[in-house]
mmCIF file of C-alpha atoms in Angstrom:
data_model
loop_
_atom_site.group_PDB
_atom_site.id
_atom_site.type_symbol
_atom_site.label_atom_id
_atom_site.label_comp_id
_atom_site.label_asym_id
_atom_site.label_seq_id
_atom_site.Cartn_x
_atom_site.Cartn_y
_atom_site.Cartn_z
ATOM 1 C CA UNK M 158 8.856 -19.340 17.552
ATOM 2 C CA UNK M 159 10.127 -15.809 18.186
ATOM 3 C CA UNK M 160 8.368 -12.945 16.393
ATOM 4 C CA UNK M 161 9.078 -9.208 16.302
ATOM 5 C CA UNK M 162 6.104 -6.878 15.884
ATOM 6 C CA UNK M 163 6.781 -3.416 14.430
ATOM 7 C CA UNK M 164 4.082 -0.800 15.038
ATOM 8 C CA UNK M 165 2.784 -2.475 18.195
ATOM 9 C CA UNK M 166 0.525 0.472 19.067
ATOM 10 C CA UNK M 167 -1.628 -0.251 16.000
ATOM 11 C CA UNK M 168 -5.048 -1.612 16.925
ATOM 12 C CA UNK M 169 -4.696 -4.323 14.273
ATOM 13 C CA UNK M 170 -1.339 -5.270 15.796
ATOM 14 C CA UNK M 171 -2.944 -5.426 19.240
ATOM 15 C CA UNK M 172 -5.675 -7.722 17.929
ATOM 16 C CA UNK M 173 -3.021 -10.050 16.524
ATOM 17 C CA UNK M 174 -1.045 -9.932 19.784
ATOM 18 C CA UNK M 175 -4.231 -10.960 21.608
ATOM 19 C CA UNK M 176 -4.664 -13.860 19.193
ATOM 20 C CA UNK M 177 -1.079 -15.011 19.684
ATOM 21 C CA UNK M 178 -1.426 -14.871 23.481
ATOM 22 C CA UNK M 179 -3.143 -18.268 23.517
ATOM 23 C CA UNK M 180 -0.148 -19.872 21.793
ATOM 24 C CA UNK M 181 2.491 -20.540 24.445
ATOM 25 C CA UNK M 182 4.997 -21.606 21.791
ATOM 26 C CA UNK M 183 5.196 -18.073 20.395
ATOM 27 C CA UNK M 184 7.319 -15.340 21.988
ATOM 28 C CA UNK M 185 6.719 -11.726 20.951
ATOM 29 C CA UNK M 186 8.934 -8.644 21.087
ATOM 30 C CA UNK M 187 6.751 -5.568 20.591
ATOM 31 C CA UNK M 188 8.465 -2.560 19.010
ATOM 32 C CA UNK M 189 7.040 0.947 18.830
ATOM 33 C CA UNK M 190 7.903 4.606 19.294
ATOM 34 C CA UNK M 191 5.941 4.559 22.572
ATOM 35 C CA UNK M 192 6.911 1.373 24.431
ATOM 36 C CA UNK M 193 5.516 2.767 27.684
ATOM 37 C CA UNK M 194 2.057 2.908 26.082
ATOM 38 C CA UNK M 195 2.417 -0.703 24.950
ATOM 39 C CA UNK M 196 3.464 -1.761 28.466
ATOM 40 C CA UNK M 197 0.421 -0.047 29.959
ATOM 41 C CA UNK M 198 -1.842 -1.745 27.436
ATOM 42 C CA UNK M 199 -0.268 -5.143 28.178
ATOM 43 C CA UNK M 200 -0.787 -4.704 31.928
ATOM 44 C CA UNK M 201 -4.494 -4.102 31.371
ATOM 45 C CA UNK M 202 -5.269 -6.376 28.427
ATOM 46 C CA UNK M 203 -2.821 -9.246 28.902
ATOM 47 C CA UNK M 204 -1.648 -9.125 32.543
ATOM 48 C CA UNK M 205 -0.184 -12.650 32.414
ATOM 49 C CA UNK M 206 1.874 -12.017 29.283
ATOM 50 C CA UNK M 207 5.650 -12.252 29.126
ATOM 51 C CA UNK M 208 6.034 -10.095 26.038
ATOM 52 C CA UNK M 209 8.626 -7.334 25.876
ATOM 53 C CA UNK M 210 7.627 -3.778 24.922
ATOM 54 C CA UNK M 211 10.646 -2.174 23.281
ATOM 55 C CA UNK M 212 11.653 0.928 21.358
ATOM 56 C CA UNK M 213 13.015 0.695 17.815
ATOM 57 C CA UNK M 214 16.470 1.573 19.135
ATOM 58 C CA UNK M 215 16.377 -1.780 20.971
ATOM 59 C CA UNK M 216 15.994 -3.700 17.716
ATOM 60 C CA UNK M 217 19.170 -5.724 17.276
ATOM 61 C CA UNK M 218 20.333 -7.523 14.141
ATOM 62 C CA UNK M 219 22.099 -10.053 16.380
ATOM 63 C CA UNK M 220 18.824 -11.277 17.923
ATOM 64 C CA UNK M 221 17.273 -14.185 16.041
ATOM 65 C CA UNK M 222 13.626 -13.856 15.001
ATOM 66 C CA UNK M 223 11.692 -16.422 13.007
ATOM 67 C CA UNK M 224 9.499 -13.644 11.659
ATOM 68 C CA UNK M 225 8.934 -9.896 11.696
ATOM 69 C CA UNK M 226 5.452 -8.444 11.187
ATOM 70 C CA UNK M 227 5.347 -4.778 10.193
ATOM 71 C CA UNK M 228 2.254 -2.734 11.133
ATOM 72 C CA UNK M 229 3.927 0.681 10.911
ATOM 73 C CA UNK M 230 1.605 3.227 9.309
ATOM 74 C CA UNK M 231 -1.720 4.950 9.926
ATOM 75 C CA UNK M 232 -5.162 3.389 10.124
ATOM 76 C CA UNK M 233 -7.244 6.534 9.725
ATOM 77 C CA UNK M 234 -7.680 8.007 6.216
ATOM 78 C CA UNK M 235 -7.870 11.542 7.607
ATOM 79 C CA UNK M 236 -4.535 11.135 9.393
ATOM 80 C CA UNK M 237 -2.954 9.720 6.245
ATOM 81 C CA UNK M 238 -4.008 12.814 4.281
ATOM 82 C CA UNK M 239 -2.721 15.136 7.010
ATOM 83 C CA UNK M 240 0.656 13.384 7.062
ATOM 84 C CA UNK M 241 1.063 13.705 3.301
ATOM 85 C CA UNK M 242 4.509 12.699 2.072
ATOM 86 C CA UNK M 243 5.660 11.963 5.634
ATOM 87 C CA UNK M 244 3.778 8.653 5.533
ATOM 88 C CA UNK M 245 5.900 7.679 2.524
ATOM 89 C CA UNK M 246 9.147 8.428 4.367
ATOM 90 C CA UNK M 247 8.052 6.628 7.539
ATOM 91 C CA UNK M 248 6.964 3.521 5.628
ATOM 92 C CA UNK M 249 10.292 3.307 3.797
ATOM 93 C CA UNK M 250 12.332 4.008 6.943
ATOM 94 C CA UNK M 251 11.033 1.037 8.915
ATOM 95 C CA UNK M 252 10.888 -1.235 5.899
ATOM 96 C CA UNK M 253 14.585 -0.595 5.269
ATOM 97 C CA UNK M 254 15.348 -1.415 8.898
ATOM 98 C CA UNK M 255 13.723 -4.814 8.481
ATOM 99 C CA UNK M 256 15.341 -5.470 5.099
ATOM 100 C CA UNK M 257 18.712 -4.777 6.706
ATOM 101 C CA UNK M 258 17.863 -7.422 9.313
ATOM 102 C CA UNK M 259 16.954 -9.916 6.573
ATOM 103 C CA UNK M 260 20.347 -9.383 4.956
ATOM 104 C CA UNK M 261 21.812 -10.963 8.113
ATOM 105 C CA UNK M 262 18.995 -13.504 8.610
ATOM 106 C CA UNK M 263 17.787 -14.554 5.128
ATOM 107 C CA UNK M 264 15.700 -17.440 6.486
ATOM 108 C CA UNK M 265 13.474 -15.160 8.590
ATOM 109 C CA UNK M 266 10.001 -14.308 7.300
ATOM 110 C CA UNK M 267 8.835 -10.732 6.847
ATOM 111 C CA UNK M 268 5.095 -9.969 6.762
ATOM 112 C CA UNK M 269 4.270 -6.434 5.633
ATOM 113 C CA UNK M 270 0.810 -4.952 6.227
ATOM 114 C CA UNK M 271 -0.032 -3.449 2.867
ATOM 115 C CA UNK M 272 -3.355 -2.172 1.544
ATOM 116 C CA UNK M 273 -5.837 -2.578 -1.262
ATOM 117 C CA UNK M 274 -4.951 1.043 -1.999
ATOM 118 C CA UNK M 275 -1.909 -0.192 -3.962
ATOM 119 C CA UNK M 276 -4.264 -0.716 -6.905
ATOM 120 C CA UNK M 277 -4.976 3.019 -7.150
ATOM 121 C CA UNK M 278 -8.349 4.759 -7.112
ATOM 122 C CA UNK M 279 -10.424 2.860 -9.663
ATOM 123 C CA UNK M 280 -12.736 0.444 -7.867
ATOM 124 C CA UNK M 281 -15.794 0.511 -10.087
ATOM 125 C CA UNK M 282 -15.279 -3.256 -10.184
ATOM 126 C CA UNK M 283 -13.729 -5.450 -7.482
ATOM 127 C CA UNK M 284 -10.086 -6.423 -7.815
ATOM 128 C CA UNK M 285 -9.254 -9.639 -9.644
ATOM 129 C CA UNK M 286 -5.984 -11.483 -10.259
ATOM 130 C CA UNK M 287 -5.421 -9.592 -13.508
ATOM 131 C CA UNK M 288 -6.243 -6.134 -12.139
ATOM 132 C CA UNK M 289 -3.546 -3.541 -12.850
ATOM 133 C CA UNK M 290 -2.439 -0.790 -10.482
ATOM 134 C CA UNK M 291 -3.113 2.713 -11.828
ATOM 135 C CA UNK M 292 -1.028 5.775 -10.956
ATOM 136 C CA UNK M 293 -1.642 9.374 -11.983
ATOM 137 C CA UNK M 294 2.063 10.148 -11.846
ATOM 138 C CA UNK M 295 1.613 13.766 -13.010
ATOM 139 C CA UNK M 296 -0.941 14.668 -10.363
ATOM 140 C CA UNK M 297 0.002 13.219 -6.971
ATOM 141 C CA UNK M 298 -2.379 14.520 -4.302
ATOM 142 C CA UNK M 299 -1.880 14.531 -0.496
ATOM 143 C CA UNK M 300 -4.164 11.498 -0.116
ATOM 144 C CA UNK M 301 -2.075 9.542 -2.664
ATOM 145 C CA UNK M 302 1.091 9.203 -0.594
ATOM 146 C CA UNK M 303 -0.290 6.360 1.516
ATOM 147 C CA UNK M 304 -1.025 4.155 -1.495
ATOM 148 C CA UNK M 305 2.223 5.120 -3.218
ATOM 149 C CA UNK M 306 4.201 4.181 -0.100
ATOM 150 C CA UNK M 307 2.596 0.738 -0.017
ATOM 151 C CA UNK M 308 3.129 0.203 -3.752
ATOM 152 C CA UNK M 309 6.764 1.340 -3.660
ATOM 153 C CA UNK M 310 7.443 -0.970 -0.720
ATOM 154 C CA UNK M 311 5.804 -3.951 -2.415
ATOM 155 C CA UNK M 312 7.875 -3.428 -5.568
ATOM 156 C CA UNK M 313 11.028 -3.472 -3.458
ATOM 157 C CA UNK M 314 9.929 -6.719 -1.848
ATOM 158 C CA UNK M 315 9.307 -8.463 -5.175
ATOM 159 C CA UNK M 316 12.789 -7.437 -6.325
ATOM 160 C CA UNK M 317 14.217 -9.411 -3.390
ATOM 161 C CA UNK M 318 12.730 -12.686 -4.559
ATOM 162 C CA UNK M 319 15.230 -14.824 -2.647
ATOM 163 C CA UNK M 320 13.881 -13.545 0.675
ATOM 164 C CA UNK M 321 10.736 -14.693 2.503
ATOM 165 C CA UNK M 322 8.574 -11.583 2.229
ATOM 166 C CA UNK M 323 4.773 -11.546 2.086
ATOM 167 C CA UNK M 324 2.724 -8.386 1.638
ATOM 168 C CA UNK M 325 -0.845 -8.782 2.858
ATOM 169 C CA UNK M 326 -3.221 -6.229 1.362
ATOM 170 C CA UNK M 327 -6.004 -5.303 3.749
ATOM 171 C CA UNK M 328 -9.017 -3.678 2.116
ATOM 172 C CA UNK M 329 -11.253 -3.323 5.171
ATOM 173 C CA UNK M 330 -10.762 -4.640 8.683
ATOM 174 C CA UNK M 331 -13.167 -4.391 11.577
ATOM 175 C CA UNK M 332 -12.871 -5.274 15.232
ATOM 176 C CA UNK M 333 -14.253 -4.161 18.571
ATOM 177 C CA UNK M 334 -10.953 -2.408 19.352
ATOM 178 C CA UNK M 335 -10.853 0.018 16.433
ATOM 179 C CA UNK M 336 -10.895 3.788 16.852
ATOM 180 C CA UNK M 337 -14.536 4.670 16.343
ATOM 181 C CA UNK M 338 -13.714 8.328 15.703
ATOM 182 C CA UNK M 339 -11.989 7.330 12.446
ATOM 183 C CA UNK M 340 -13.425 8.493 9.125
ATOM 184 C CA UNK M 341 -14.778 5.144 7.948
ATOM 185 C CA UNK M 342 -18.397 4.561 6.958
ATOM 186 C CA UNK M 343 -18.793 1.751 9.510
ATOM 187 C CA UNK M 344 -17.664 4.163 12.241
ATOM 188 C CA UNK M 345 -20.348 6.622 11.107
ATOM 189 C CA UNK M 346 -22.864 3.796 11.498
ATOM 190 C CA UNK M 347 -21.704 2.861 14.994
ATOM 191 C CA UNK M 348 -21.653 6.450 16.213
ATOM 192 C CA UNK M 349 -25.226 6.882 14.974
ATOM 193 C CA UNK M 350 -26.347 3.730 16.794
ATOM 194 C CA UNK M 351 -24.654 4.719 20.030
ATOM 195 C CA UNK M 352 -25.888 8.309 20.030
ATOM 196 C CA UNK M 353 -29.389 7.369 18.813
ATOM 197 C CA UNK M 354 -28.963 9.692 15.858
ATOM 198 C CA UNK M 355 -30.194 9.327 12.291
ATOM 199 C CA UNK M 356 -27.476 8.378 9.824
ATOM 200 C CA UNK M 357 -27.821 10.229 6.538
ATOM 201 C CA UNK M 358 -26.257 8.554 3.521
ATOM 202 C CA UNK M 359 -26.504 8.545 -0.261
ATOM 203 C CA UNK M 360 -28.264 5.864 -2.298
ATOM 204 C CA UNK M 361 -24.994 4.699 -3.885
ATOM 205 C CA UNK M 362 -24.825 1.000 -3.056
ATOM 206 C CA UNK M 363 -21.109 0.525 -2.464
ATOM 207 C CA UNK M 364 -19.634 -2.830 -1.397
ATOM 208 C CA UNK M 365 -16.990 -3.607 1.200
ATOM 209 C CA UNK M 366 -15.263 -6.710 2.555
ATOM 210 C CA UNK M 367 -14.578 -6.658 6.301
ATOM 211 C CA UNK M 368 -11.814 -8.941 7.549
ATOM 212 C CA UNK M 369 -12.332 -10.431 11.021
ATOM 213 C CA UNK M 370 -9.392 -10.528 13.512
ATOM 214 C CA UNK M 371 -9.615 -14.321 13.650
ATOM 215 C CA UNK M 372 -9.241 -14.596 9.893
ATOM 216 C CA UNK M 373 -6.233 -12.265 9.881
ATOM 217 C CA UNK M 374 -4.683 -14.520 12.528
ATOM 218 C CA UNK M 375 -5.415 -17.544 10.363
ATOM 219 C CA UNK M 376 -3.769 -15.921 7.333
ATOM 220 C CA UNK M 377 -0.666 -14.947 9.315
ATOM 221 C CA UNK M 378 -0.299 -18.508 10.583
ATOM 222 C CA UNK M 379 -0.637 -19.859 7.047
ATOM 223 C CA UNK M 380 2.237 -17.604 6.007
ATOM 224 C CA UNK M 381 4.361 -18.604 8.996
ATOM 225 C CA UNK M 382 3.812 -22.278 8.137
ATOM 226 C CA UNK M 383 4.634 -21.879 4.444
ATOM 227 C CA UNK M 384 7.944 -22.841 2.905
ATOM 228 C CA UNK M 385 10.011 -20.448 0.801
ATOM 229 C CA UNK M 386 7.616 -17.643 -0.114
ATOM 230 C CA UNK M 387 7.741 -14.191 -1.703
ATOM 231 C CA UNK M 388 4.459 -12.723 -2.933
ATOM 232 C CA UNK M 389 1.576 -10.352 -2.225
ATOM 233 C CA UNK M 390 -1.788 -11.624 -0.987
ATOM 234 C CA UNK M 391 -5.128 -9.834 -1.058
ATOM 235 C CA UNK M 392 -7.128 -10.242 2.156
ATOM 236 C CA UNK M 393 -10.775 -11.272 1.975
ATOM 237 C CA UNK M 394 -13.578 -12.546 4.178
ATOM 238 C CA UNK M 395 -15.964 -15.380 3.302
ATOM 239 C CA UNK M 396 -18.229 -12.850 1.536
ATOM 240 C CA UNK M 397 -18.371 -9.064 1.038
ATOM 241 C CA UNK M 398 -21.399 -6.941 1.886
ATOM 242 C CA UNK M 399 -23.125 -4.052 0.114
ATOM 243 C CA UNK M 400 -24.107 -0.862 1.907
ATOM 244 C CA UNK M 401 -27.879 -1.276 1.740
ATOM 245 C CA UNK M 402 -27.678 -4.787 3.201
ATOM 246 C CA UNK M 403 -25.335 -3.522 5.910
ATOM 247 C CA UNK M 404 -27.758 -0.740 6.843
ATOM 248 C CA UNK M 405 -30.749 -3.079 7.036
ATOM 249 C CA UNK M 406 -28.838 -5.605 9.155
ATOM 250 C CA UNK M 407 -27.671 -2.873 11.530
ATOM 251 C CA UNK M 408 -31.250 -1.626 11.761
ATOM 252 C CA UNK M 409 -32.590 -5.116 12.482
ATOM 253 C CA UNK M 410 -29.985 -6.153 15.053
ATOM 254 C CA UNK M 411 -28.850 -2.882 16.642
ATOM 255 C CA UNK M 412 -31.609 -0.332 16.055
ATOM 256 C CA UNK M 413 -29.839 1.867 13.514
ATOM 257 C CA UNK M 414 -31.968 4.721 12.183
ATOM 258 C CA UNK M 415 -30.921 5.906 8.747
ATOM 259 C CA UNK M 416 -32.128 8.128 5.944
ATOM 260 C CA UNK M 417 -31.142 7.694 2.285
ATOM 261 C CA UNK M 418 -30.903 10.892 0.263
ATOM 262 C CA UNK M 419 -31.714 10.954 -3.438
ATOM 263 C CA UNK M 420 -28.238 12.179 -4.282
ATOM 264 C CA UNK M 421 -25.989 9.870 -6.284
ATOM 265 C CA UNK M 422 -22.867 11.623 -5.054
ATOM 266 C CA UNK M 423 -20.497 9.503 -3.032
ATOM 267 C CA UNK M 424 -20.004 11.135 0.364
ATOM 268 C CA UNK M 425 -16.483 12.149 1.510
ATOM 269 C CA UNK M 426 -16.382 9.223 3.928
ATOM 270 C CA UNK M 427 -17.358 6.692 1.261
ATOM 271 C CA UNK M 428 -15.025 8.400 -1.210
ATOM 272 C CA UNK M 429 -14.980 6.920 -4.723
ATOM 273 C CA UNK M 430 -14.294 3.269 -3.914
ATOM 274 C CA UNK M 431 -17.540 1.715 -5.092
ATOM 275 C CA UNK M 432 -16.397 -1.939 -4.924
ATOM 276 C CA UNK M 433 -13.390 -1.855 -2.628
ATOM 277 C CA UNK M 434 -12.644 -5.545 -2.219
ATOM 278 C CA UNK M 435 -10.808 -8.376 -3.952
ATOM 279 C CA UNK M 436 -11.848 -11.576 -5.698
ATOM 280 C CA UNK M 437 -8.200 -12.617 -6.011
ATOM 281 C CA UNK M 438 -8.010 -15.669 -3.750
ATOM 282 C CA UNK M 439 -4.499 -16.974 -4.322
ATOM 283 C CA UNK M 440 -4.131 -17.130 -0.514
ATOM 284 C CA UNK M 441 -6.018 -20.428 -0.810
ATOM 285 C CA UNK M 442 -2.769 -21.893 -2.165
ATOM 286 C CA UNK M 443 -1.184 -21.579 1.278
ATOM 287 C CA UNK M 444 -4.266 -22.903 3.082
ATOM 288 C CA UNK M 445 -6.215 -19.737 3.879
ATOM 289 C CA UNK M 446 -9.986 -20.196 3.998
ATOM 290 C CA UNK M 447 -11.763 -17.445 5.989
ATOM 291 C CA UNK M 448 -14.342 -18.516 8.538
ATOM 292 C CA UNK M 449 -16.410 -15.332 8.774
ATOM 293 C CA UNK M 450 -18.248 -13.275 6.186
ATOM 294 C CA UNK M 451 -18.305 -9.489 6.361
ATOM 295 C CA UNK M 452 -21.785 -9.611 7.885
ATOM 296 C CA UNK M 453 -20.702 -12.098 10.559
ATOM 297 C CA UNK M 454 -17.665 -9.955 11.341
ATOM 298 C CA UNK M 455 -19.777 -6.821 11.684
ATOM 299 C CA UNK M 456 -22.357 -8.566 13.848
ATOM 300 C CA UNK M 457 -19.943 -10.193 16.319
ATOM 301 C CA UNK M 458 -17.672 -7.163 16.713
ATOM 302 C CA UNK M 459 -20.479 -4.594 16.898
ATOM 303 C CA UNK M 460 -22.135 -6.662 19.606
ATOM 304 C CA UNK M 461 -18.894 -6.545 21.615
ATOM 305 C CA UNK M 462 -18.638 -2.776 21.202
ATOM 306 C CA UNK M 463 -22.207 -2.041 22.252
ATOM 307 C CA UNK M 464 -22.061 -4.455 25.183
ATOM 308 C CA UNK M 465 -18.800 -3.050 26.540
ATOM 309 C CA UNK M 466 -17.873 -0.015 28.566
ATOM 310 C CA UNK M 467 -16.488 1.356 25.320
ATOM 311 C CA UNK M 468 -20.052 2.137 24.307
ATOM 312 C CA UNK M 469 -20.302 4.702 27.085
ATOM 313 C CA UNK M 470 -17.103 6.306 25.832
ATOM 314 C CA UNK M 471 -18.429 6.302 22.282
ATOM 315 C CA UNK M 472 -21.658 7.962 23.362
ATOM 316 C CA UNK M 473 -19.685 10.837 24.855
ATOM 317 C CA UNK M 474 -17.650 11.551 21.755
ATOM 318 C CA UNK M 475 -18.315 14.743 19.838
#
């Protein structure tokens, strides 16, 4: 099987590339704006690989791929806000490039990395199969363009129902390779552990669902093995986790010190997504059954981070 990866510099893409490296029947072409950076990463992380690191100008409609997986985008909420409308344009640009390819190769599969953000901003309750997306069309803010780009792209994919396109909506993803300077709550936790600082947080007991790299790999393989398919799938682990449980587990296993304020205000990092996860499990229909819960994901990946040389780097971050 021959697969093209768009956005190969993404840390989630790199995790998936690592997972594929054990499968000798899969050949990968890795596309990005910085192929030299991908080559350097391959030399260090996968020295025995035979993958090609290419620029987008090398992408050729005459080359046959069984599948294209699109990771183009940003993984840090702060960066997404700073980019504003540019993230919308970039998302559409590379999506159109792949759709043009599918017009010549209609049997190829296209997997698009979408987001739970397509549902909007109302997460007082977790997402279910009947949950509707909400858009404040008269008041689009800089931090809205990311979600609007994903939603617009998904709508375009559903309109092409004769093509094999699957949008996988990631709510939260955690691995030992993520950028720990990013503005996620779990990164705040890890920085506090590494620097032996006290984490201050509100008493709002939000819930999150952290997808493990192995379960993402399982879901991708389920899609690749499926017959004719065009739909969106919400990603989920074996079980979500609430903030207070997460804090206690991090204290017990990794020595986290934390202080809960009496404020009920959601902090900027936690934002307003109180229950940012999905109970929509239609991915079971294609054989997806996650192996790890959010807690198991956090435990295994945090252990890797704190036991690696990356911990020394983390400790030196400002």
